[in-house]
Short mmCIF file of N, CA, C and O in Angstrom, two decimals:
data_model
loop_
_atom_site.label_atom_id
_atom_site.label_comp_id
_atom_site.label_asym_id
_atom_site.label_seq_id
_atom_site.Cartn_x
_atom_site.Cartn_y
_atom_site.Cartn_z
N MET A 237 106.25 101.47 101.49
CA MET A 237 105.49 100.50 100.74
C MET A 237 104.90 101.18 99.51
O MET A 237 104.32 102.25 99.60
N GLU A 238 105.05 100.56 98.36
CA GLU A 238 104.50 101.11 97.14
C GLU A 238 103.03 100.77 97.01
O GLU A 238 102.60 99.66 97.32
N GLU A 239 102.28 101.74 96.55
CA GLU A 239 100.83 101.56 96.40
C GLU A 239 100.54 100.58 95.26
O GLU A 239 100.97 100.78 94.13
N PRO A 240 99.82 99.47 95.56
CA PRO A 240 99.49 98.52 94.49
C PRO A 240 98.36 99.05 93.62
O PRO A 240 97.62 99.94 94.00
N LYS A 241 98.24 98.49 92.43
CA LYS A 241 97.14 98.86 91.52
C LYS A 241 95.81 98.44 92.15
O LYS A 241 95.72 97.45 92.84
N ASP A 242 94.79 99.22 91.88
CA ASP A 242 93.47 98.97 92.45
C ASP A 242 92.45 98.92 91.33
O ASP A 242 92.26 99.90 90.62
N GLU A 243 91.80 97.80 91.15
CA GLU A 243 90.83 97.61 90.08
C GLU A 243 89.39 97.84 90.54
O GLU A 243 88.47 97.67 89.76
N LEU A 244 89.19 98.20 91.81
CA LEU A 244 87.85 98.37 92.35
C LEU A 244 87.27 99.74 91.98
O LEU A 244 88.01 100.69 91.73
N THR A 245 85.94 99.83 91.98
CA THR A 245 85.25 101.10 91.79
C THR A 245 84.67 101.51 93.14
O THR A 245 83.89 100.79 93.74
N TYR A 246 85.09 102.67 93.61
CA TYR A 246 84.63 103.19 94.89
C TYR A 246 83.54 104.22 94.62
O TYR A 246 83.81 105.31 94.13
N ARG A 247 82.30 103.87 94.94
CA ARG A 247 81.16 104.73 94.62
C ARG A 247 80.78 105.68 95.75
O ARG A 247 80.00 106.60 95.54
N ARG A 248 81.26 105.44 96.93
CA ARG A 248 80.90 106.28 98.08
C ARG A 248 82.15 107.03 98.54
O ARG A 248 83.20 106.41 98.77
N ARG A 249 82.04 108.35 98.66
CA ARG A 249 83.17 109.18 99.08
C ARG A 249 82.74 110.07 100.24
O ARG A 249 81.65 110.63 100.22
N MET A 250 83.63 110.19 101.20
CA MET A 250 83.34 111.03 102.36
C MET A 250 84.56 111.89 102.69
O MET A 250 85.63 111.36 102.95
N PRO A 251 84.40 113.23 102.68
CA PRO A 251 85.52 114.09 103.07
C PRO A 251 85.82 113.93 104.56
O PRO A 251 84.91 113.74 105.37
N ILE A 252 87.09 113.99 104.90
CA ILE A 252 87.53 113.83 106.29
C ILE A 252 88.18 115.12 106.76
O ILE A 252 89.04 115.67 106.07
N GLN A 253 87.78 115.58 107.92
CA GLN A 253 88.43 116.73 108.52
C GLN A 253 89.53 116.22 109.44
O GLN A 253 89.26 115.52 110.42
N ILE A 254 90.77 116.54 109.11
CA ILE A 254 91.90 116.14 109.95
C ILE A 254 91.94 117.07 111.14
O ILE A 254 91.96 118.29 110.99
N ARG A 255 91.96 116.48 112.32
CA ARG A 255 92.01 117.27 113.55
C ARG A 255 93.46 117.49 113.95
O ARG A 255 94.33 116.66 113.65
N PHE A 256 93.71 118.57 114.66
CA PHE A 256 95.07 118.90 115.10
C PHE A 256 95.67 117.75 115.91
O PHE A 256 96.84 117.40 115.74
N ASN A 257 94.87 117.11 116.76
CA ASN A 257 95.40 116.04 117.61
C ASN A 257 95.57 114.72 116.87
O ASN A 257 96.03 113.74 117.44
N ASP A 258 95.21 114.66 115.56
CA ASP A 258 95.49 113.47 114.76
C ASP A 258 96.97 113.38 114.38
O ASP A 258 97.45 112.31 114.03
N ALA A 259 97.66 114.51 114.44
CA ALA A 259 99.09 114.54 114.08
C ALA A 259 99.93 114.10 115.28
O ALA A 259 99.63 114.41 116.43
N ASP A 260 100.99 113.36 114.97
CA ASP A 260 101.88 112.88 116.03
C ASP A 260 103.11 113.79 116.14
O ASP A 260 103.18 114.84 115.50
N SER A 261 104.06 113.38 116.96
CA SER A 261 105.24 114.21 117.20
C SER A 261 106.12 114.37 115.96
O SER A 261 106.98 115.24 115.93
N TYR A 262 105.90 113.58 114.94
CA TYR A 262 106.65 113.71 113.69
C TYR A 262 105.97 114.67 112.72
O TYR A 262 106.48 114.92 111.63
N GLY A 263 104.78 115.16 113.08
CA GLY A 263 104.08 116.13 112.26
C GLY A 263 103.14 115.54 111.23
O GLY A 263 102.51 116.27 110.47
N HIS A 264 103.05 114.22 111.16
CA HIS A 264 102.12 113.63 110.21
C HIS A 264 100.99 112.92 110.95
O HIS A 264 101.10 112.64 112.14
N VAL A 265 99.92 112.63 110.23
CA VAL A 265 98.76 111.96 110.83
C VAL A 265 99.20 110.59 111.31
O VAL A 265 99.77 109.80 110.55
N ASN A 266 98.94 110.31 112.58
CA ASN A 266 99.31 109.03 113.17
C ASN A 266 98.49 107.91 112.57
O ASN A 266 97.29 108.08 112.28
N ASN A 267 99.10 106.75 112.39
CA ASN A 267 98.42 105.62 111.76
C ASN A 267 97.11 105.24 112.45
O ASN A 267 96.16 104.84 111.78
N ASN A 268 97.03 105.38 113.78
CA ASN A 268 95.79 104.97 114.45
C ASN A 268 94.63 105.90 114.12
O ASN A 268 93.47 105.51 114.23
N ALA A 269 94.89 107.14 113.66
CA ALA A 269 93.81 108.07 113.31
C ALA A 269 93.05 107.58 112.07
O ALA A 269 91.85 107.83 111.94
N TYR A 270 93.75 106.86 111.19
CA TYR A 270 93.10 106.38 109.97
C TYR A 270 91.92 105.47 110.27
O TYR A 270 90.93 105.48 109.55
N PHE A 271 92.02 104.68 111.36
CA PHE A 271 90.92 103.77 111.67
C PHE A 271 89.66 104.54 112.05
O PHE A 271 88.55 104.09 111.75
N SER A 272 89.81 105.70 112.68
CA SER A 272 88.61 106.51 112.96
C SER A 272 88.08 107.12 111.67
O SER A 272 86.87 107.23 111.49
N TYR A 273 88.96 107.46 110.72
CA TYR A 273 88.51 107.95 109.42
C TYR A 273 87.73 106.85 108.68
O TYR A 273 86.68 107.09 108.10
N TYR A 274 88.27 105.63 108.72
CA TYR A 274 87.60 104.51 108.06
C TYR A 274 86.27 104.19 108.74
O TYR A 274 85.31 103.82 108.06
N ASP A 275 86.20 104.35 110.06
CA ASP A 275 84.92 104.15 110.75
C ASP A 275 83.88 105.15 110.26
O ASP A 275 82.71 104.80 110.07
N LEU A 276 84.29 106.40 110.07
CA LEU A 276 83.35 107.41 109.55
C LEU A 276 82.85 107.02 108.16
O LEU A 276 81.66 107.09 107.88
N GLY A 277 83.77 106.59 107.30
CA GLY A 277 83.39 106.16 105.96
C GLY A 277 82.51 104.93 105.98
O GLY A 277 81.56 104.80 105.19
N LYS A 278 82.81 104.01 106.89
CA LYS A 278 82.03 102.79 107.04
C LYS A 278 80.60 103.11 107.45
O LYS A 278 79.63 102.61 106.86
N MET A 279 80.43 103.96 108.45
CA MET A 279 79.09 104.32 108.92
C MET A 279 78.33 105.09 107.85
O MET A 279 77.13 104.90 107.67
N ASP A 280 79.02 105.95 107.12
CA ASP A 280 78.39 106.69 106.03
C ASP A 280 77.86 105.71 104.98
O ASP A 280 76.71 105.83 104.54
N TYR A 281 78.66 104.72 104.60
CA TYR A 281 78.24 103.73 103.61
C TYR A 281 77.07 102.90 104.15
O TYR A 281 76.04 102.78 103.49
N LEU A 282 77.24 102.34 105.33
CA LEU A 282 76.21 101.46 105.89
C LEU A 282 74.88 102.18 106.05
O LEU A 282 73.82 101.63 105.71
N ASN A 283 74.92 103.39 106.57
CA ASN A 283 73.67 104.13 106.79
C ASN A 283 73.03 104.60 105.50
O ASN A 283 71.81 104.52 105.34
N SER A 284 73.82 105.09 104.56
CA SER A 284 73.23 105.63 103.34
C SER A 284 72.84 104.54 102.34
O SER A 284 71.83 104.67 101.66
N VAL A 285 73.63 103.47 102.26
CA VAL A 285 73.35 102.43 101.28
C VAL A 285 72.43 101.35 101.85
O VAL A 285 71.51 100.89 101.19
N MET A 286 72.69 100.94 103.09
CA MET A 286 71.97 99.80 103.66
C MET A 286 70.96 100.18 104.73
O MET A 286 70.15 99.35 105.13
N GLY A 287 71.02 101.39 105.25
CA GLY A 287 70.17 101.74 106.37
C GLY A 287 70.43 100.81 107.54
O GLY A 287 69.52 100.40 108.24
N ALA A 288 71.71 100.48 107.75
CA ALA A 288 72.10 99.41 108.69
C ALA A 288 72.17 99.89 110.13
O ALA A 288 73.22 99.90 110.76
N ASP A 289 71.03 100.26 110.67
CA ASP A 289 71.02 100.65 112.07
C ASP A 289 70.50 99.53 112.98
O ASP A 289 70.49 99.67 114.19
N GLY A 290 70.10 98.42 112.41
CA GLY A 290 69.68 97.27 113.20
C GLY A 290 68.25 97.31 113.70
O GLY A 290 67.77 96.34 114.26
N LYS A 291 67.55 98.40 113.50
CA LYS A 291 66.20 98.52 114.04
C LYS A 291 65.19 97.66 113.30
O LYS A 291 64.25 97.16 113.89
N ALA A 292 65.38 97.49 112.00
CA ALA A 292 64.40 96.78 111.19
C ALA A 292 64.28 95.31 111.59
O ALA A 292 63.18 94.80 111.74
N HIS A 293 65.40 94.63 111.77
CA HIS A 293 65.34 93.20 112.07
C HIS A 293 66.33 92.78 113.14
O HIS A 293 66.58 91.59 113.31
N GLY A 294 66.90 93.73 113.85
CA GLY A 294 67.80 93.40 114.96
C GLY A 294 69.12 92.79 114.54
O GLY A 294 69.78 92.14 115.35
N VAL A 295 69.53 93.00 113.30
CA VAL A 295 70.80 92.48 112.81
C VAL A 295 71.70 93.66 112.45
O VAL A 295 71.28 94.57 111.74
N VAL A 296 72.92 93.63 112.96
CA VAL A 296 73.88 94.69 112.69
C VAL A 296 75.19 94.08 112.19
O VAL A 296 75.55 92.98 112.59
N PRO A 297 75.89 94.80 111.31
CA PRO A 297 77.21 94.33 110.90
C PRO A 297 78.25 94.74 111.94
O PRO A 297 78.25 95.88 112.41
N ILE A 298 79.10 93.79 112.34
CA ILE A 298 80.18 94.09 113.29
C ILE A 298 81.51 93.70 112.67
O ILE A 298 81.59 92.83 111.79
N VAL A 299 82.58 94.33 113.12
CA VAL A 299 83.91 94.09 112.58
C VAL A 299 84.44 92.75 113.08
O VAL A 299 84.49 92.50 114.29
N ALA A 300 84.86 91.90 112.14
CA ALA A 300 85.50 90.62 112.48
C ALA A 300 87.00 90.70 112.25
O ALA A 300 87.78 90.05 112.95
N ASN A 301 87.41 91.49 111.27
CA ASN A 301 88.83 91.63 110.95
C ASN A 301 89.03 92.96 110.24
O ASN A 301 88.19 93.37 109.44
N ILE A 302 90.15 93.62 110.56
CA ILE A 302 90.47 94.88 109.89
C ILE A 302 91.99 94.96 109.72
O ILE A 302 92.74 94.57 110.63
N SER A 303 92.41 95.41 108.55
CA SER A 303 93.84 95.59 108.32
C SER A 303 94.04 96.76 107.36
O SER A 303 93.16 97.07 106.55
N ALA A 304 95.18 97.40 107.48
CA ALA A 304 95.47 98.57 106.65
C ALA A 304 96.91 98.54 106.17
O ALA A 304 97.80 98.03 106.86
N ASP A 305 97.11 99.09 104.99
CA ASP A 305 98.43 99.30 104.42
C ASP A 305 98.62 100.80 104.24
O ASP A 305 97.73 101.48 103.69
N PHE A 306 99.75 101.32 104.68
CA PHE A 306 100.04 102.75 104.63
C PHE A 306 101.10 103.00 103.56
O PHE A 306 102.15 102.36 103.56
N PHE A 307 100.83 103.95 102.65
CA PHE A 307 101.71 104.21 101.52
C PHE A 307 102.45 105.53 101.60
O PHE A 307 103.62 105.61 101.25
N HIS A 308 101.73 106.61 102.00
CA HIS A 308 102.31 107.95 102.02
C HIS A 308 101.86 108.68 103.28
O HIS A 308 100.73 108.47 103.74
N PRO A 309 102.69 109.56 103.81
CA PRO A 309 102.26 110.33 104.98
C PRO A 309 101.23 111.40 104.62
O PRO A 309 101.17 111.85 103.48
N VAL A 310 100.42 111.74 105.60
CA VAL A 310 99.45 112.82 105.48
C VAL A 310 99.74 113.79 106.60
O VAL A 310 100.08 113.39 107.71
N PHE A 311 99.60 115.09 106.29
CA PHE A 311 99.91 116.13 107.26
C PHE A 311 98.66 116.95 107.57
O PHE A 311 97.74 117.03 106.75
N TYR A 312 98.65 117.56 108.75
CA TYR A 312 97.56 118.44 109.13
C TYR A 312 97.40 119.50 108.04
O TYR A 312 98.37 120.08 107.58
N GLY A 313 96.17 119.70 107.58
CA GLY A 313 95.90 120.66 106.51
C GLY A 313 95.70 120.00 105.16
O GLY A 313 95.17 120.64 104.24
N ASP A 314 96.12 118.75 105.02
CA ASP A 314 95.87 118.03 103.76
C ASP A 314 94.37 117.77 103.63
O ASP A 314 93.65 117.67 104.63
N GLU A 315 93.90 117.66 102.41
CA GLU A 315 92.50 117.36 102.14
C GLU A 315 92.39 115.87 101.82
O GLU A 315 92.93 115.41 100.83
N ILE A 316 91.64 115.15 102.67
CA ILE A 316 91.52 113.70 102.56
C ILE A 316 90.06 113.32 102.33
O ILE A 316 89.16 113.90 102.93
N VAL A 317 89.84 112.31 101.47
CA VAL A 317 88.53 111.68 101.37
C VAL A 317 88.72 110.19 101.60
O VAL A 317 89.76 109.62 101.26
N VAL A 318 87.72 109.58 102.21
CA VAL A 318 87.69 108.13 102.35
C VAL A 318 86.68 107.61 101.34
O VAL A 318 85.54 108.07 101.30
N GLU A 319 87.14 106.67 100.53
CA GLU A 319 86.29 106.04 99.53
C GLU A 319 86.01 104.61 99.97
O GLU A 319 86.90 103.93 100.48
N THR A 320 84.76 104.16 99.77
CA THR A 320 84.34 102.85 100.28
C THR A 320 83.56 102.09 99.22
O THR A 320 82.77 102.67 98.48
N CYS A 321 83.81 100.77 99.18
CA CYS A 321 83.00 99.88 98.35
C CYS A 321 82.93 98.51 99.04
O CYS A 321 83.68 98.24 99.97
N ILE A 322 82.00 97.70 98.58
CA ILE A 322 81.87 96.33 99.08
C ILE A 322 81.99 95.40 97.87
O ILE A 322 81.02 95.23 97.13
N PRO A 323 83.18 94.83 97.66
CA PRO A 323 83.38 93.97 96.49
C PRO A 323 82.98 92.52 96.70
O PRO A 323 82.89 91.76 95.73
N ARG A 324 82.74 92.11 97.97
CA ARG A 324 82.43 90.70 98.23
C ARG A 324 81.36 90.58 99.31
O ARG A 324 81.44 91.22 100.36
N ILE A 325 80.35 89.75 99.02
CA ILE A 325 79.32 89.42 100.01
C ILE A 325 79.30 87.91 100.13
O ILE A 325 79.12 87.20 99.14
N GLY A 326 79.48 87.42 101.34
CA GLY A 326 79.40 85.99 101.60
C GLY A 326 78.05 85.62 102.20
O GLY A 326 77.08 86.38 102.09
N ARG A 327 77.99 84.47 102.85
CA ARG A 327 76.74 84.02 103.46
C ARG A 327 76.42 84.80 104.73
O ARG A 327 75.29 85.25 104.92
N LYS A 328 77.43 84.98 105.61
CA LYS A 328 77.22 85.69 106.87
C LYS A 328 78.05 86.97 106.97
O LYS A 328 77.94 87.69 107.96
N SER A 329 78.88 87.23 105.99
CA SER A 329 79.78 88.38 106.08
C SER A 329 79.92 89.08 104.74
O SER A 329 79.49 88.57 103.70
N PHE A 330 80.52 90.25 104.78
CA PHE A 330 80.88 90.98 103.58
C PHE A 330 82.17 91.73 103.86
O PHE A 330 82.55 91.93 105.01
N THR A 331 82.85 92.11 102.79
CA THR A 331 84.13 92.80 102.92
C THR A 331 84.02 94.22 102.41
O THR A 331 83.58 94.45 101.28
N LEU A 332 84.39 95.16 103.26
CA LEU A 332 84.48 96.57 102.87
C LEU A 332 85.92 96.84 102.46
O LEU A 332 86.85 96.46 103.18
N GLN A 333 86.10 97.47 101.31
CA GLN A 333 87.40 97.96 100.90
C GLN A 333 87.32 99.47 100.99
O GLN A 333 86.34 100.07 100.51
N GLN A 334 88.32 100.06 101.59
CA GLN A 334 88.34 101.51 101.72
C GLN A 334 89.74 102.02 101.39
O GLN A 334 90.72 101.28 101.53
N ARG A 335 89.78 103.26 100.97
CA ARG A 335 91.08 103.89 100.76
C ARG A 335 90.96 105.37 101.12
O ARG A 335 89.89 105.98 100.97
N ALA A 336 92.06 105.91 101.60
CA ALA A 336 92.14 107.33 101.90
C ALA A 336 92.93 107.98 100.77
O ALA A 336 94.02 107.51 100.42
N VAL A 337 92.36 109.03 100.19
CA VAL A 337 92.97 109.71 99.06
C VAL A 337 93.28 111.14 99.46
O VAL A 337 92.41 111.85 99.97
N ASN A 338 94.53 111.56 99.22
CA ASN A 338 94.93 112.94 99.45
C ASN A 338 94.57 113.73 98.21
O ASN A 338 95.11 113.48 97.12
N LEU A 339 93.62 114.64 98.33
CA LEU A 339 93.14 115.41 97.18
C LEU A 339 94.18 116.40 96.67
O LEU A 339 94.18 116.75 95.49
N LYS A 340 95.07 116.87 97.55
CA LYS A 340 96.12 117.81 97.12
C LYS A 340 97.10 117.15 96.17
O LYS A 340 97.57 117.76 95.22
N THR A 341 97.43 115.88 96.44
CA THR A 341 98.43 115.18 95.62
C THR A 341 97.80 114.13 94.70
O THR A 341 98.50 113.53 93.90
N ASN A 342 96.48 113.92 94.85
CA ASN A 342 95.74 112.92 94.08
C ASN A 342 96.39 111.53 94.20
O ASN A 342 96.56 110.83 93.21
N THR A 343 96.75 111.17 95.44
CA THR A 343 97.36 109.86 95.67
C THR A 343 96.60 109.11 96.76
O THR A 343 96.05 109.71 97.68
N VAL A 344 96.60 107.78 96.61
CA VAL A 344 96.06 106.92 97.66
C VAL A 344 97.13 106.84 98.74
O VAL A 344 98.25 106.42 98.47
N VAL A 345 96.79 107.25 99.94
CA VAL A 345 97.77 107.29 101.03
C VAL A 345 97.68 106.06 101.92
O VAL A 345 98.64 105.72 102.62
N CYS A 346 96.52 105.40 101.91
CA CYS A 346 96.32 104.23 102.77
C CYS A 346 95.15 103.43 102.21
O CYS A 346 94.25 104.00 101.61
N ARG A 347 95.20 102.13 102.41
CA ARG A 347 94.10 101.26 101.99
C ARG A 347 93.75 100.35 103.16
O ARG A 347 94.63 99.87 103.87
N CYS A 348 92.45 100.08 103.32
CA CYS A 348 91.97 99.29 104.45
C CYS A 348 90.96 98.25 103.97
O CYS A 348 90.14 98.51 103.10
N SER A 349 91.04 97.06 104.56
CA SER A 349 90.08 96.00 104.28
C SER A 349 89.45 95.58 105.61
O SER A 349 90.15 95.33 106.58
N THR A 350 88.11 95.51 105.62
CA THR A 350 87.39 95.14 106.83
C THR A 350 86.37 94.05 106.51
O THR A 350 85.55 94.23 105.62
N VAL A 351 86.44 92.95 107.24
CA VAL A 351 85.43 91.91 107.13
C VAL A 351 84.38 92.20 108.20
O VAL A 351 84.70 92.31 109.38
N MET A 352 83.12 92.34 107.74
CA MET A 352 82.01 92.61 108.62
C MET A 352 81.13 91.37 108.68
O MET A 352 80.79 90.81 107.64
N VAL A 353 80.78 90.95 109.89
CA VAL A 353 79.90 89.80 110.09
C VAL A 353 78.56 90.31 110.57
O VAL A 353 78.48 91.19 111.44
N CYS A 354 77.48 89.76 110.02
CA CYS A 354 76.14 90.14 110.46
C CYS A 354 75.84 89.42 111.78
O CYS A 354 76.03 88.22 111.90
N TYR A 355 75.37 90.20 112.75
CA TYR A 355 75.21 89.72 114.12
C TYR A 355 73.80 90.03 114.60
O TYR A 355 73.32 91.16 114.48
N SER A 356 73.13 89.02 115.14
CA SER A 356 71.79 89.19 115.69
C SER A 356 71.89 89.71 117.11
O SER A 356 72.47 89.05 117.98
N LEU A 357 71.31 90.87 117.35
CA LEU A 357 71.32 91.45 118.70
C LEU A 357 70.49 90.62 119.66
O LEU A 357 70.81 90.53 120.85
N LYS A 358 69.44 89.98 119.16
CA LYS A 358 68.57 89.17 120.00
C LYS A 358 69.19 87.81 120.30
O LYS A 358 69.24 87.37 121.45
N GLU A 359 69.70 87.14 119.25
CA GLU A 359 70.24 85.79 119.41
C GLU A 359 71.69 85.77 119.90
O GLU A 359 72.19 84.74 120.32
N LYS A 360 72.35 86.92 119.82
CA LYS A 360 73.76 87.05 120.25
C LYS A 360 74.68 86.10 119.49
O LYS A 360 75.53 85.43 120.08
N LYS A 361 74.48 86.03 118.17
CA LYS A 361 75.34 85.17 117.35
C LYS A 361 75.33 85.69 115.91
O LYS A 361 74.47 86.50 115.53
N SER A 362 76.28 85.20 115.11
CA SER A 362 76.32 85.59 113.71
C SER A 362 75.16 84.95 112.96
O SER A 362 74.73 83.85 113.30
N VAL A 363 74.66 85.68 111.98
CA VAL A 363 73.53 85.21 111.18
C VAL A 363 73.80 85.54 109.71
O VAL A 363 74.73 86.28 109.39
N GLU A 364 72.97 85.01 108.83
CA GLU A 364 73.12 85.29 107.41
C GLU A 364 72.89 86.77 107.13
O GLU A 364 72.13 87.44 107.82
N VAL A 365 73.56 87.25 106.07
CA VAL A 365 73.36 88.63 105.65
C VAL A 365 71.89 88.77 105.26
O VAL A 365 71.40 88.01 104.41
N PRO A 366 71.16 89.69 105.90
CA PRO A 366 69.75 89.87 105.55
C PRO A 366 69.57 90.18 104.06
O PRO A 366 70.39 90.88 103.45
N ALA A 367 68.50 89.67 103.51
CA ALA A 367 68.23 89.84 102.07
C ALA A 367 68.19 91.31 101.68
O ALA A 367 68.66 91.67 100.60
N ASP A 368 67.63 92.18 102.54
CA ASP A 368 67.56 93.59 102.19
C ASP A 368 68.95 94.25 102.20
O ASP A 368 69.23 95.12 101.38
N PHE A 369 69.84 93.81 103.10
CA PHE A 369 71.22 94.30 103.10
C PHE A 369 71.89 93.91 101.78
O PHE A 369 72.50 94.71 101.09
N ARG A 370 71.78 92.62 101.45
CA ARG A 370 72.41 92.08 100.23
C ARG A 370 71.89 92.82 98.99
O ARG A 370 72.67 93.25 98.15
N ALA A 371 70.59 92.99 98.90
CA ALA A 371 69.99 93.65 97.73
C ALA A 371 70.45 95.10 97.63
O ALA A 371 70.76 95.58 96.54
N ALA A 372 70.50 95.80 98.76
CA ALA A 372 70.92 97.21 98.74
C ALA A 372 72.37 97.35 98.30
O ALA A 372 72.71 98.23 97.50
N ILE A 373 73.24 96.48 98.82
CA ILE A 373 74.66 96.52 98.43
C ILE A 373 74.80 96.22 96.94
O ILE A 373 75.49 96.96 96.21
N GLU A 374 74.18 95.14 96.49
CA GLU A 374 74.30 94.76 95.08
C GLU A 374 73.77 95.84 94.16
O GLU A 374 74.38 96.15 93.13
N ARG A 375 72.65 96.44 94.52
CA ARG A 375 72.07 97.52 93.70
C ARG A 375 73.02 98.71 93.64
O ARG A 375 73.29 99.25 92.58
N PHE A 376 73.54 99.12 94.79
CA PHE A 376 74.41 100.28 94.86
C PHE A 376 75.72 100.03 94.10
O PHE A 376 76.19 100.89 93.34
N GLU A 377 76.31 98.88 94.29
CA GLU A 377 77.61 98.59 93.70
C GLU A 377 77.55 98.39 92.19
O GLU A 377 78.53 98.61 91.50
N ARG A 378 76.41 98.00 91.66
CA ARG A 378 76.34 97.78 90.21
C ARG A 378 75.81 98.99 89.45
O ARG A 378 75.93 99.05 88.23
N ASP A 379 75.17 99.95 90.14
CA ASP A 379 74.65 101.13 89.45
C ASP A 379 75.80 101.92 88.84
O ASP A 379 76.85 102.08 89.44
N GLU A 380 75.57 102.37 87.66
CA GLU A 380 76.60 103.14 86.94
C GLU A 380 76.43 104.61 87.21
O GLU A 380 75.50 105.21 87.25
#
């Protein structure tokens, strides 16, 4: 699959350490390992930008949908970073866009889209994106 053009600005970057057991019998990083890389990038973004641990108001973002496109193989020893941004905020959800970049080749090797729904731990249902979450995302994403 050819890598499509990307017009987004990714302001959050997290280096990923590829583990030996991430490689499959073909010698490249197995596709399922990328989702753990994206989880690390997601938690880094949520914690640093939104402080989204749920303690303040009992609302946490949970995954409603996740999909990935794979463009190039990655091998043990490659240097990878996961870049994350939030280009869309809805009433009860927001979309994280992430990509894995191979620093050795300066290429996007995989791209991931995740829809996160805000969930009330007390009410056990989806709720509106808290105003402080929305403000933190908007502030972070528009800062130059």
